[in-house]
Coordinates of C-alpha atoms in Angstrom, one line a residue:
Chain A
M475 CA 96.4 32.7 105.0
E476 CA 97.4 36.3 104.8
I477 CA 98.7 37.7 101.8
I478 CA 99.7 41.5 100.7
I479 CA 100.3 42.5 97.2
S480 CA 101.9 46.1 96.7
N481 CA 101.8 47.7 93.6
S482 CA 105.0 49.9 95.1
N483 CA 107.2 47.0 96.1
N484 CA 109.7 46.7 93.6
S485 CA 109.4 43.2 92.9
P486 CA 107.2 41.8 90.1
I487 CA 103.7 40.5 91.3
Y488 CA 104.8 37.0 90.3
E489 CA 107.6 37.2 92.6
Q490 CA 105.5 38.4 95.6
L491 CA 103.2 35.5 95.1
Y492 CA 105.5 33.0 95.1
T493 CA 107.8 34.1 98.0
Q494 CA 104.7 35.0 100.6
I495 CA 102.9 31.4 99.5
K496 CA 106.0 29.5 99.6
N497 CA 107.1 31.1 103.1
L498 CA 103.7 30.1 104.5
I499 CA 104.3 26.5 103.6
I500 CA 108.0 26.9 104.7
S501 CA 106.6 28.6 108.4
D502 CA 103.9 25.6 108.6
S503 CA 101.3 28.5 108.1
L504 CA 99.8 26.4 105.7
K505 CA 99.9 23.0 106.8
E506 CA 100.4 19.4 104.7
G507 CA 97.3 18.8 102.7
E508 CA 95.7 21.6 103.5
S509 CA 94.1 23.2 100.2
L510 CA 94.8 26.2 98.7
P511 CA 92.3 29.0 97.0
S512 CA 91.9 28.2 93.4
I513 CA 93.9 30.0 91.2
R514 CA 91.2 32.1 89.8
N515 CA 89.6 33.1 93.0
L516 CA 92.6 34.0 94.4
A517 CA 93.6 36.1 91.3
K518 CA 90.2 38.0 91.6
D519 CA 90.3 38.3 95.5
L520 CA 93.7 40.1 95.4
K521 CA 92.9 42.1 91.9
V522 CA 95.5 40.8 90.6
S523 CA 96.1 38.9 87.4
V524 CA 94.9 35.2 86.5
V525 CA 97.7 34.8 84.7
T526 CA 100.4 35.6 87.0
T527 CA 98.8 33.9 89.8
K528 CA 98.7 31.2 87.6
K529 CA 102.7 31.1 87.1
A530 CA 103.1 32.0 90.6
Y531 CA 100.9 28.3 91.3
D532 CA 103.2 26.9 88.4
A533 CA 106.0 27.6 90.0
L534 CA 105.5 26.4 93.7
E535 CA 104.6 23.3 92.0
A536 CA 107.1 22.6 89.9
E537 CA 109.5 23.2 93.3
G538 CA 106.9 20.9 95.1
Y539 CA 105.7 22.9 97.4
I540 CA 102.1 22.3 96.7
N541 CA 100.4 19.3 94.7
T542 CA 97.4 20.7 91.9
M543 CA 95.1 18.1 91.3
H544 CA 93.5 18.5 88.0
G545 CA 89.7 19.4 88.6
K546 CA 90.0 19.6 92.3
G547 CA 92.2 22.2 93.2
S548 CA 95.9 22.9 94.6
F549 CA 97.2 21.3 97.9
V550 CA 100.3 22.2 100.0
A551 CA 102.6 18.8 99.6
A552 CA 104.1 16.7 102.1
K553 CA 107.3 18.2 102.4
N554 CA 110.4 16.8 100.7
T555 CA 113.9 17.4 102.4
E556 CA 114.5 20.3 100.0
I557 CA 112.2 21.9 101.5
L558 CA 112.8 20.6 105.0
R559 CA 116.3 22.5 104.8
E560 CA 114.7 25.4 103.6
T561 CA 111.7 25.3 106.8
K562 CA 115.2 24.9 109.1
L563 CA 117.1 27.7 107.2
K564 CA 114.2 29.8 108.0
E565 CA 114.3 29.2 111.7
I566 CA 117.8 29.8 111.8
E567 CA 117.2 33.5 110.3
D568 CA 114.2 34.0 112.9
Y569 CA 116.7 33.0 115.8
M570 CA 119.3 35.8 114.0
E571 CA 116.6 38.3 113.8
K572 CA 116.2 38.0 117.0
I573 CA 119.6 38.3 117.9
M574 CA 119.9 41.4 115.8
N575 CA 117.0 42.7 117.7
I576 CA 118.6 42.7 120.8
A577 CA 121.8 42.8 120.3
P578 CA 121.1 47.4 120.2
S579 CA 120.3 46.8 123.6
C580 CA 123.7 45.4 124.8
N581 CA 125.4 48.0 122.9
L582 CA 126.7 45.5 120.7
D583 CA 127.6 46.3 116.8
D584 CA 127.8 44.1 114.3
D585 CA 131.3 42.9 114.4
Q586 CA 131.0 42.4 118.5
I587 CA 128.3 39.7 117.5
I588 CA 130.1 38.2 114.7
E589 CA 133.0 38.0 117.1
M590 CA 130.9 36.1 119.9
F591 CA 129.4 33.5 117.5
K592 CA 133.1 32.8 116.0
I593 CA 134.0 32.3 120.0
F594 CA 130.4 30.5 120.7
I595 CA 131.6 27.9 117.9
K596 CA 134.9 27.2 118.7
E597 CA 133.8 26.3 122.0
N598 CA 131.4 24.4 121.2
Q599 CA 133.8 22.0 118.7
Chain B
M850 CA 90.7 28.6 73.3
N851 CA 90.1 32.1 73.0
A852 CA 86.8 34.2 73.2
I853 CA 87.9 36.6 70.6
E854 CA 90.7 36.2 67.8
I855 CA 91.3 38.5 65.5
R856 CA 93.6 38.1 62.7
N857 CA 95.3 40.7 60.0
I858 CA 92.4 42.8 59.8
E859 CA 92.8 46.3 57.6
K860 CA 90.3 48.6 57.6
N861 CA 90.6 52.0 55.5
Y862 CA 88.8 55.1 55.9
Q863 CA 89.4 58.6 54.7
G864 CA 92.5 59.5 56.7
F865 CA 92.6 56.5 58.6
K866 CA 93.9 52.9 58.5
L867 CA 94.1 50.7 60.6
D868 CA 97.0 48.2 59.7
N869 CA 97.1 44.1 59.9
V870 CA 95.9 44.1 63.8
S871 CA 96.3 40.8 65.4
F872 CA 95.2 39.8 68.7
D873 CA 93.3 37.8 71.1
V874 CA 90.5 37.9 74.1
P875 CA 91.8 34.3 75.6
K876 CA 89.0 32.5 77.2
G877 CA 88.5 33.3 81.2
S878 CA 90.5 37.1 80.8
I879 CA 90.5 40.4 80.8
V880 CA 91.9 42.6 77.9
G881 CA 92.2 45.7 78.1
L882 CA 92.6 48.0 74.9
V883 CA 94.3 50.9 74.8
G884 CA 94.8 53.7 72.7
E885 CA 94.1 57.4 72.3
N886 CA 91.2 59.0 70.8
G887 CA 90.9 58.0 67.2
A888 CA 93.0 55.4 66.8
G889 CA 90.8 52.4 66.4
K890 CA 89.6 51.4 69.3
S891 CA 86.1 51.9 68.4
T892 CA 86.4 50.7 64.9
I893 CA 88.0 47.2 66.2
I894 CA 85.1 46.7 68.6
N895 CA 82.4 47.7 65.2
L896 CA 84.7 45.0 62.8
I897 CA 84.5 42.6 65.9
M898 CA 80.1 42.9 66.0
D899 CA 80.3 43.1 62.2
I900 CA 78.6 46.5 62.1
I901 CA 81.2 47.3 59.5
D902 CA 82.9 45.1 57.2
C903 CA 86.7 44.7 57.4
D904 CA 88.7 45.4 54.1
N905 CA 90.9 42.1 54.8
G906 CA 91.2 39.8 57.8
T907 CA 89.1 37.8 59.8
I908 CA 87.7 37.8 63.3
N909 CA 86.2 34.8 65.4
V910 CA 84.0 35.2 68.2
L911 CA 83.2 32.3 71.2
G912 CA 84.2 29.9 68.4
K913 CA 82.6 31.2 65.4
S914 CA 82.7 33.5 62.3
N915 CA 81.3 36.9 62.8
K916 CA 80.6 36.3 59.4
D917 CA 78.5 33.3 60.1
K918 CA 75.3 33.7 59.1
N919 CA 74.2 32.2 62.6
F920 CA 76.1 35.2 63.8
I921 CA 73.0 36.2 65.7
K922 CA 73.2 33.1 67.3
T923 CA 76.4 33.8 69.1
K924 CA 75.2 37.1 70.0
Q925 CA 72.8 36.1 72.8
D926 CA 76.4 34.9 74.1
I927 CA 77.5 38.7 74.1
G928 CA 77.0 41.2 76.0
I929 CA 78.3 45.0 75.1
V930 CA 78.0 48.4 76.5
I931 CA 79.1 51.0 74.0
D932 CA 79.4 54.5 74.9
E933 CA 76.9 56.9 74.8
A934 CA 74.4 54.1 73.3
Y935 CA 71.2 53.2 75.2
F936 CA 67.5 52.5 75.5
P937 CA 65.1 55.5 74.3
E938 CA 65.1 57.6 77.3
I939 CA 61.4 58.0 78.0
L940 CA 61.9 53.7 78.7
T941 CA 61.9 53.2 82.7
I942 CA 64.1 50.0 84.4
M943 CA 60.8 48.5 84.4
N944 CA 60.5 48.7 80.4
V945 CA 63.6 47.8 79.8
E946 CA 63.5 44.6 81.7
K947 CA 60.2 43.4 79.8
I948 CA 62.1 44.5 76.6
L949 CA 65.2 42.2 77.7
K950 CA 63.1 39.2 78.7
L951 CA 62.2 39.4 75.1
T952 CA 65.6 40.1 73.8
F953 CA 67.6 36.9 75.5
E954 CA 66.8 34.1 75.5
N955 CA 68.7 33.3 78.9
F956 CA 67.2 36.8 80.8
D957 CA 67.6 36.6 84.3
S958 CA 65.2 39.5 85.8
N959 CA 66.2 38.3 89.4
Y960 CA 69.6 39.2 89.1
Y961 CA 68.9 42.1 86.8
F962 CA 66.9 43.9 89.7
E963 CA 69.4 42.1 92.2
L964 CA 71.9 44.8 90.4
V965 CA 69.5 47.3 90.0
D966 CA 69.0 47.0 93.6
K967 CA 73.1 46.8 94.6
Y968 CA 73.4 50.0 92.7
K969 CA 70.2 52.0 93.9
L970 CA 68.7 52.6 90.5
P971 CA 65.4 54.1 90.4
K972 CA 62.9 51.4 88.5
N973 CA 60.1 53.6 87.8
K974 CA 61.7 56.7 87.0
I975 CA 62.4 57.7 83.0
L976 CA 66.2 56.6 82.2
K977 CA 66.3 60.6 80.7
G978 CA 67.0 61.8 84.5
F979 CA 69.9 59.4 85.3
S980 CA 73.4 61.2 85.4
R981 CA 76.0 59.4 83.3
G982 CA 77.3 57.1 86.1
M983 CA 73.8 55.8 86.8
K984 CA 73.2 55.4 82.7
M985 CA 76.6 53.6 82.3
K986 CA 75.7 51.3 85.4
F987 CA 72.8 50.8 83.9
G988 CA 74.4 49.9 80.6
I989 CA 76.6 47.2 82.4
I990 CA 73.5 45.9 84.2
T991 CA 71.6 45.4 80.9
A992 CA 75.0 43.7 79.2
L993 CA 75.2 41.5 82.3
C994 CA 71.6 39.9 82.9
H995 CA 71.4 37.5 80.1
K996 CA 74.8 35.7 81.1
P997 CA 77.4 36.5 78.5
K998 CA 80.2 34.5 78.3
L999 CA 81.8 37.3 76.3
L1000 CA 81.4 41.3 77.5
I1001 CA 82.4 43.9 75.6
L1002 CA 82.9 47.3 76.5
D1003 CA 84.1 50.7 74.4
E1004 CA 85.0 53.2 77.2
A1005 CA 82.3 52.0 79.8
T1006 CA 84.3 53.8 82.5
S1007 CA 85.4 57.3 80.9
G1008 CA 83.4 60.3 82.6
L1009 CA 82.7 58.5 85.9
D1010 CA 84.1 59.8 89.5
P1011 CA 86.1 57.4 90.8
L1012 CA 84.3 55.5 93.3
V1013 CA 81.8 54.4 90.6
R1014 CA 84.3 53.4 88.1
N1015 CA 85.8 51.4 91.4
E1016 CA 82.2 49.7 91.6
L1017 CA 81.8 48.9 87.8
L1018 CA 85.8 47.3 88.0
D1019 CA 84.7 45.1 90.9
T1020 CA 81.6 44.0 88.9
L1021 CA 83.7 43.3 86.1
N1022 CA 86.4 41.7 88.6
E1023 CA 83.6 39.5 89.7
Y1024 CA 82.2 38.5 86.4
T1025 CA 85.2 37.1 85.3
R1026 CA 85.4 34.6 88.6
N1027 CA 84.0 32.4 86.2
E1028 CA 86.6 31.0 84.0
E1029 CA 84.2 31.0 81.2
N1030 CA 83.7 34.6 81.3
S1031 CA 85.7 37.2 79.0
I1032 CA 86.1 40.7 78.7
L1033 CA 87.3 42.9 76.3
M1034 CA 87.5 46.2 77.3
S1035 CA 88.2 49.7 75.4
S1036 CA 89.5 52.6 77.3
H1037 CA 91.7 55.6 77.4
I1038 CA 92.2 56.1 81.2
V1039 CA 95.2 53.6 81.4
S1040 CA 94.4 53.6 85.4
D1041 CA 91.6 51.3 85.2
L1042 CA 92.5 48.8 82.3
E1043 CA 96.0 48.2 84.6
K1044 CA 93.7 47.9 87.7
I1045 CA 91.9 44.8 86.2
C1046 CA 93.4 43.2 83.3
D1047 CA 95.0 40.2 82.3
Y1048 CA 96.4 41.8 78.7
I1049 CA 97.1 45.1 77.0
V1050 CA 96.1 45.3 73.5
F1051 CA 98.1 49.1 72.1
I1052 CA 96.6 50.6 69.7
H1053 CA 98.8 53.6 68.0
K1054 CA 97.4 55.6 64.7
G1055 CA 95.7 52.6 64.0
K1056 CA 98.5 50.2 64.3
L1057 CA 99.2 47.1 67.0
V1058 CA 102.0 47.9 69.2
L1059 CA 101.9 45.6 71.6
F1060 CA 99.4 42.9 72.8
E1061 CA 101.1 41.4 75.7
E1062 CA 100.2 40.1 79.7
K1063 CA 99.9 43.4 81.7
D1064 CA 102.5 41.9 84.5
E1065 CA 104.9 40.8 82.0
I1066 CA 105.0 43.9 80.7
L1067 CA 105.7 46.1 83.6
K1068 CA 108.3 43.4 84.5
K1069 CA 109.8 43.9 81.3
Y1070 CA 109.8 48.0 81.1
G1071 CA 111.4 50.2 83.4
I1072 CA 112.1 54.1 83.1
L1073 CA 116.0 55.5 83.2
K1074 CA 116.3 59.6 83.9
I1075 CA 120.3 59.7 82.8
V1076 CA 122.3 62.9 81.7
E1077 CA 123.4 63.3 78.4
S1078 CA 127.0 62.0 78.7
D1079 CA 125.6 59.0 80.5
L1080 CA 123.2 57.8 77.4
V1081 CA 126.2 55.9 75.6
N1082 CA 126.6 53.8 78.7
I1083 CA 123.1 52.5 77.7
P1084 CA 123.0 49.7 75.4
T1085 CA 121.1 50.6 71.9
N1086 CA 118.9 47.5 71.8
A1087 CA 117.6 48.4 75.6
I1088 CA 116.2 51.4 74.6
I1089 CA 112.9 51.3 73.7
C1090 CA 113.1 54.9 72.8
K1091 CA 113.8 58.3 74.4
N1092 CA 112.2 61.6 75.7
K1093 CA 114.9 64.1 75.7
Q1094 CA 113.8 66.6 78.6
S1095 CA 115.0 69.7 79.6
F1096 CA 117.7 68.6 82.0
G1097 CA 118.5 65.0 80.6
Y1098 CA 117.0 62.1 78.9
Q1099 CA 113.6 59.9 79.7
L1100 CA 114.5 56.4 78.7
L1101 CA 112.3 53.7 78.3
I1102 CA 114.2 50.4 78.8
L1103 CA 113.8 46.7 78.9
K1104 CA 114.9 45.9 82.4
N1105 CA 117.1 43.3 81.8
E1106 CA 119.2 44.6 79.6
V1107 CA 120.7 47.2 81.7
S1108 CA 123.3 46.3 84.4
G1109 CA 122.7 47.1 87.8
S1110 CA 124.2 50.1 88.2
Y1111 CA 121.8 51.9 87.0
K1112 CA 118.5 52.1 89.1
T1113 CA 115.6 51.8 86.9
E1114 CA 112.5 53.3 88.3
L1115 CA 109.1 51.4 88.7
A1116 CA 107.4 52.7 85.3
T1117 CA 103.5 52.3 85.6
L1118 CA 101.5 51.1 83.2
E1119 CA 100.8 54.8 81.7
D1120 CA 104.4 55.7 81.9
I1121 CA 105.2 52.7 79.2
I1122 CA 101.5 53.4 77.0
I1123 CA 102.6 57.6 77.0
L1124 CA 106.7 56.6 75.9
L1125 CA 105.8 54.1 73.4
S1126 CA 103.5 56.4 72.1
M1127 CA 106.0 59.1 71.8
G1128 CA 108.4 56.4 70.5
N1129 CA 106.1 55.5 67.8
M1130 CA 105.3 59.0 66.7
Chain C
M1163 CA 60.9 41.4 66.9
K1164 CA 58.5 40.9 69.7
A1165 CA 60.9 42.8 71.8
L1166 CA 61.5 45.6 69.3
L1167 CA 57.9 46.2 69.1
I1168 CA 57.5 46.2 72.8
K1169 CA 59.9 48.7 72.8
D1170 CA 58.3 50.8 70.6
L1171 CA 54.7 50.7 72.1
Y1172 CA 56.3 52.0 75.5
V1173 CA 57.8 54.5 73.8
V1174 CA 54.6 55.5 71.8
V1175 CA 51.9 55.0 74.6
K1176 CA 54.4 57.7 76.9
N1177 CA 52.9 60.1 74.2
M1178 CA 50.0 58.8 73.8
K1179 CA 48.2 61.9 75.7
V1180 CA 49.1 63.9 73.2
L1181 CA 48.3 61.6 70.3
I1182 CA 44.5 60.8 71.9
I1183 CA 44.0 64.5 71.6
V1184 CA 44.8 65.4 68.7
M1185 CA 43.0 62.4 67.4
L1186 CA 40.0 63.5 69.2
L1187 CA 40.0 66.8 67.7
M1188 CA 40.2 65.6 64.3
T1189 CA 37.4 63.6 64.9
L1190 CA 35.0 65.5 66.3
F1191 CA 35.2 67.5 62.8
N1192 CA 32.5 66.7 61.0
D1193 CA 34.3 66.4 57.9
P1194 CA 35.8 63.0 56.0
S1195 CA 38.9 64.7 55.6
F1196 CA 39.2 65.3 59.4
T1197 CA 39.2 61.4 59.1
I1198 CA 42.0 60.8 56.8
I1199 CA 44.3 63.5 58.6
S1200 CA 43.4 61.1 61.9
A1201 CA 44.8 58.2 59.9
I1202 CA 47.7 59.8 58.4
Y1203 CA 48.9 60.9 61.9
G1204 CA 48.8 57.4 63.1
S1205 CA 51.1 56.3 60.3
T1206 CA 53.3 58.7 61.6
I1207 CA 53.7 56.9 64.6
P1208 CA 56.7 54.9 63.0
M1209 CA 58.8 58.5 63.0
T1210 CA 58.2 59.2 66.7
A1211 CA 59.8 55.8 67.5
L1212 CA 62.5 56.0 64.9
A1213 CA 62.9 59.5 66.3
Y1214 CA 63.8 58.4 70.3
D1215 CA 65.7 55.4 68.8
E1216 CA 68.2 58.3 67.3
R1217 CA 68.0 60.4 70.1
S1218 CA 69.7 58.0 72.4
Y1219 CA 71.4 56.3 69.6
F1220 CA 69.6 53.2 70.0
N1221 CA 69.4 52.0 66.1
K1222 CA 73.9 52.1 67.2
L1223 CA 72.7 49.8 70.2
A1224 CA 70.1 47.6 68.5
K1225 CA 73.2 46.6 65.6
V1226 CA 75.0 44.6 68.4
L1227 CA 71.8 43.0 69.9
P1228 CA 71.0 40.1 69.1
Y1229 CA 68.3 41.7 66.6
S1230 CA 68.1 40.7 62.9
V1231 CA 67.9 43.5 60.0
F1232 CA 64.5 41.8 59.4
S1233 CA 63.0 42.9 62.9
I1234 CA 64.8 45.8 62.7
T1235 CA 63.0 47.1 59.7
V1236 CA 59.7 45.4 59.8
S1237 CA 59.1 46.4 63.6
K1238 CA 58.7 49.9 62.8
Y1239 CA 56.2 49.0 59.7
L1240 CA 54.0 46.9 62.4
L1241 CA 54.3 49.6 64.6
G1242 CA 52.4 51.9 62.1
Y1243 CA 49.8 49.6 60.8
I1244 CA 48.8 49.0 64.1
F1245 CA 48.5 52.7 65.1
L1246 CA 47.1 53.6 61.8
A1247 CA 44.1 51.0 62.4
L1248 CA 44.3 52.0 66.2
S1249 CA 43.1 55.2 65.1
L1250 CA 40.8 54.6 61.9
V1251 CA 39.3 52.3 65.2
F1252 CA 39.2 55.3 67.4
T1253 CA 37.7 57.3 64.2
I1254 CA 34.9 55.1 63.9
T1255 CA 34.4 54.6 68.0
V1256 CA 34.3 58.5 67.8
R1257 CA 31.8 59.3 64.8
M1258 CA 29.3 56.6 66.2
L1259 CA 29.2 58.2 69.2
F1260 CA 28.7 61.9 68.5
Y1261 CA 26.9 60.5 64.9
G1262 CA 25.8 57.3 65.0
E1263 CA 27.2 56.5 61.5
F1264 CA 30.4 56.2 59.6
S1265 CA 31.1 56.5 56.3
S1266 CA 33.2 53.4 55.4
T1267 CA 34.5 54.8 52.2
I1268 CA 36.5 57.1 54.3
I1269 CA 38.2 54.9 56.5
V1270 CA 39.3 53.0 53.4
L1271 CA 40.3 56.0 52.2
G1272 CA 42.3 57.0 55.0
M1273 CA 43.9 53.1 55.0
I1274 CA 44.9 54.1 51.7
F1275 CA 46.4 57.4 52.8
G1276 CA 47.9 56.0 55.6
T1277 CA 49.8 53.4 54.6
S1278 CA 50.9 55.1 51.6
C1279 CA 52.3 58.3 53.4
M1280 CA 53.9 55.0 55.5
A1281 CA 55.3 52.9 52.9
L1282 CA 56.6 56.5 50.9
S1283 CA 58.7 57.9 54.1
L1284 CA 60.3 55.0 56.1
P1285 CA 62.6 54.4 53.4
F1286 CA 63.9 57.8 53.8
M1287 CA 63.6 57.9 57.4
F1288 CA 66.0 55.1 57.5
K1289 CA 68.0 56.7 55.3
Y1290 CA 68.9 59.5 55.8
G1291 CA 67.3 59.6 59.9
S1292 CA 64.0 61.1 61.3
A1293 CA 64.7 64.6 60.6
K1294 CA 64.9 65.0 57.5
G1295 CA 62.7 61.7 56.9
R1296 CA 60.0 64.0 58.7
L1297 CA 60.3 66.7 56.1
V1298 CA 59.7 64.1 53.0
F1299 CA 56.9 63.1 54.9
I1300 CA 55.1 66.4 55.5
F1301 CA 56.1 67.2 51.7
L1302 CA 54.0 63.6 50.4
V1303 CA 51.2 64.9 52.8
M1304 CA 50.9 68.3 51.4
L1305 CA 51.5 66.6 48.2
C1306 CA 48.1 64.6 48.9
T1307 CA 46.4 67.2 50.2
I1308 CA 47.1 69.7 47.1
G1309 CA 46.3 66.5 45.0
T1310 CA 42.7 65.5 46.8
N1311 CA 42.1 69.4 46.3
F1312 CA 42.9 69.6 42.8
M1313 CA 40.7 66.5 41.7
N1314 CA 37.8 66.5 44.3
T1315 CA 39.1 63.8 45.9
Y1316 CA 36.7 63.1 48.2
E1317 CA 34.3 62.3 45.0
F1318 CA 37.5 61.0 42.8
G1319 CA 38.0 58.4 45.6
L1320 CA 34.5 57.8 46.1
N1321 CA 34.3 56.5 42.7
V1322 CA 37.6 54.9 42.1
L1323 CA 36.5 52.9 45.2
N1324 CA 33.7 52.1 44.1
N1325 CA 34.7 50.9 40.9
S1326 CA 37.8 49.1 42.5
Y1327 CA 38.3 48.5 46.1
A1328 CA 40.6 45.4 45.1
L1329 CA 42.9 47.7 43.0
M1330 CA 43.0 50.4 45.2
F1331 CA 44.2 47.7 48.1
L1332 CA 46.6 46.0 45.4
F1333 CA 47.9 49.4 45.0
V1334 CA 49.0 49.3 49.1
V1335 CA 49.8 46.3 49.0
I1336 CA 52.6 46.6 46.1
I1337 CA 53.7 50.1 47.7
N1338 CA 54.4 48.4 51.3
V1339 CA 56.2 45.4 50.0
I1340 CA 58.6 47.3 48.0
S1341 CA 58.9 50.0 50.6
I1342 CA 59.8 47.4 52.8
L1343 CA 62.3 45.5 50.4
I1344 CA 64.0 49.0 49.9
S1345 CA 64.2 49.5 53.5
L1346 CA 65.7 46.2 54.2
K1347 CA 68.3 46.9 51.7
I1348 CA 69.1 50.7 53.3
N1349 CA 69.6 48.5 56.9
T1350 CA 71.3 45.6 55.6
K1351 CA 74.1 48.2 54.0
K1352 CA 76.8 48.4 56.8
S1353 CA 77.4 52.0 58.1
E1354 CA 81.2 53.4 56.7
M1355 CA 81.5 55.2 60.1

């Protein structure tokens, strides 16, 4: 599990933690049922506050990404529809990113890409 | 559960008053006690350990009042490092081990020597020849080896070079991996506290200015640099304090009270503490 | 209590070399008053230990460690008694070796002087620190010495002792108990910074 906390990052540590763990789950780097490090150990390893780490875990739990069993720790939850949707969205974003990466080599600017996409959608309907 | 509960303590000296201070050290957390020299940090620690009496207020340590007749039993579960107070300098690390073994019921000699080796301290040299860094390392070792539930450190990281300081902070970080263990550490070096603390207590001139979760503080406050003519556009309830500089104002603001058109800068804990103490002059 | 006593023993034993030389010199002189001085020297040991405590602010540390005021106070007295006894045993041994005899009266007198000086000076040490306490101690010793010369105490002491060992012993116990009680009271009182 790879998490990088940056102090110079403008977003609070809580958010960095939350987003990164969420992305790890959505991208399937963390598989269903896999156990997460304990709040305390993660906090100590990352050298961040325990309270903050707990908050991030609580938020992840509230949104159904992880389950916490008392005394056993936290595990990646089975993906529900909301999470699945997020997963697909993430996949789409990844493709889009690829497009954006290739586009400059064909001298396409943003507007041209959007135009291409509109034509593509029309043809497929 | 709180490792330390301080409620409305007051202490009057000539020319100094500790005024109605309350805060907690929640179990399992590291609490940093910040304040300028003479703000009352050591007084608070002396009051906690019952070396001096409060004029008012109560203090509970590890679930017991520090006025309890059996407070000496509670002290068995406390590890403490006091700035500039050491074992007699003619003793060696070997000597001190024997003394600590008789002092603490839970003293763990193996752990003691493990840490002594880890910090590469000489076992048979008298303490007199130790540098400040070595003395502080040794101080922390003597405070840790009876597996205390509460560690109290008074200026334990000041005057150390950055490498040693980091080593010590790592040791403290490891110590709180156990959720039963809590730390209260005072320092006037805010960056040390920013690194490892969960909560910050800021004392200024004997008054409690801030007792809050560290990340919450960092999230809440921001710094805004603006020219005087812009000052009217900032809602007054957002401004915690302002510092006039030669070319404009430096404001400590509540981030969520200011609209997005003003770009706030990230404030370090040190910035916040400095600006807060200016605001409380 | 044990911990503190062991600590002081370590501290003092490291200074022992000087102590032994001084005691040896004292006992080598074939004059009874040197035995008494040796005893008094033994009773200054708590002062040495206290001075080392103060130099590294151990007295401050001791208050936050799990030591009771009773152990902090009484351990210093015990230390004194131990070294007083040692110095007297030492005297006896040396005198037996060199002269083949010793005077038990002198030993008792040494004990009385030693414990009295300690009992009178330790409360001052606890109250004002070892530096000022040392002055009080020196003053007391001077007073004793002048007193002994005036009354030719050796003879005087002999007479008193021969008549009432028990009385002298009682005196020693009483001033020590009073001294310990005063010291306890001094150490219980919390410092105001």
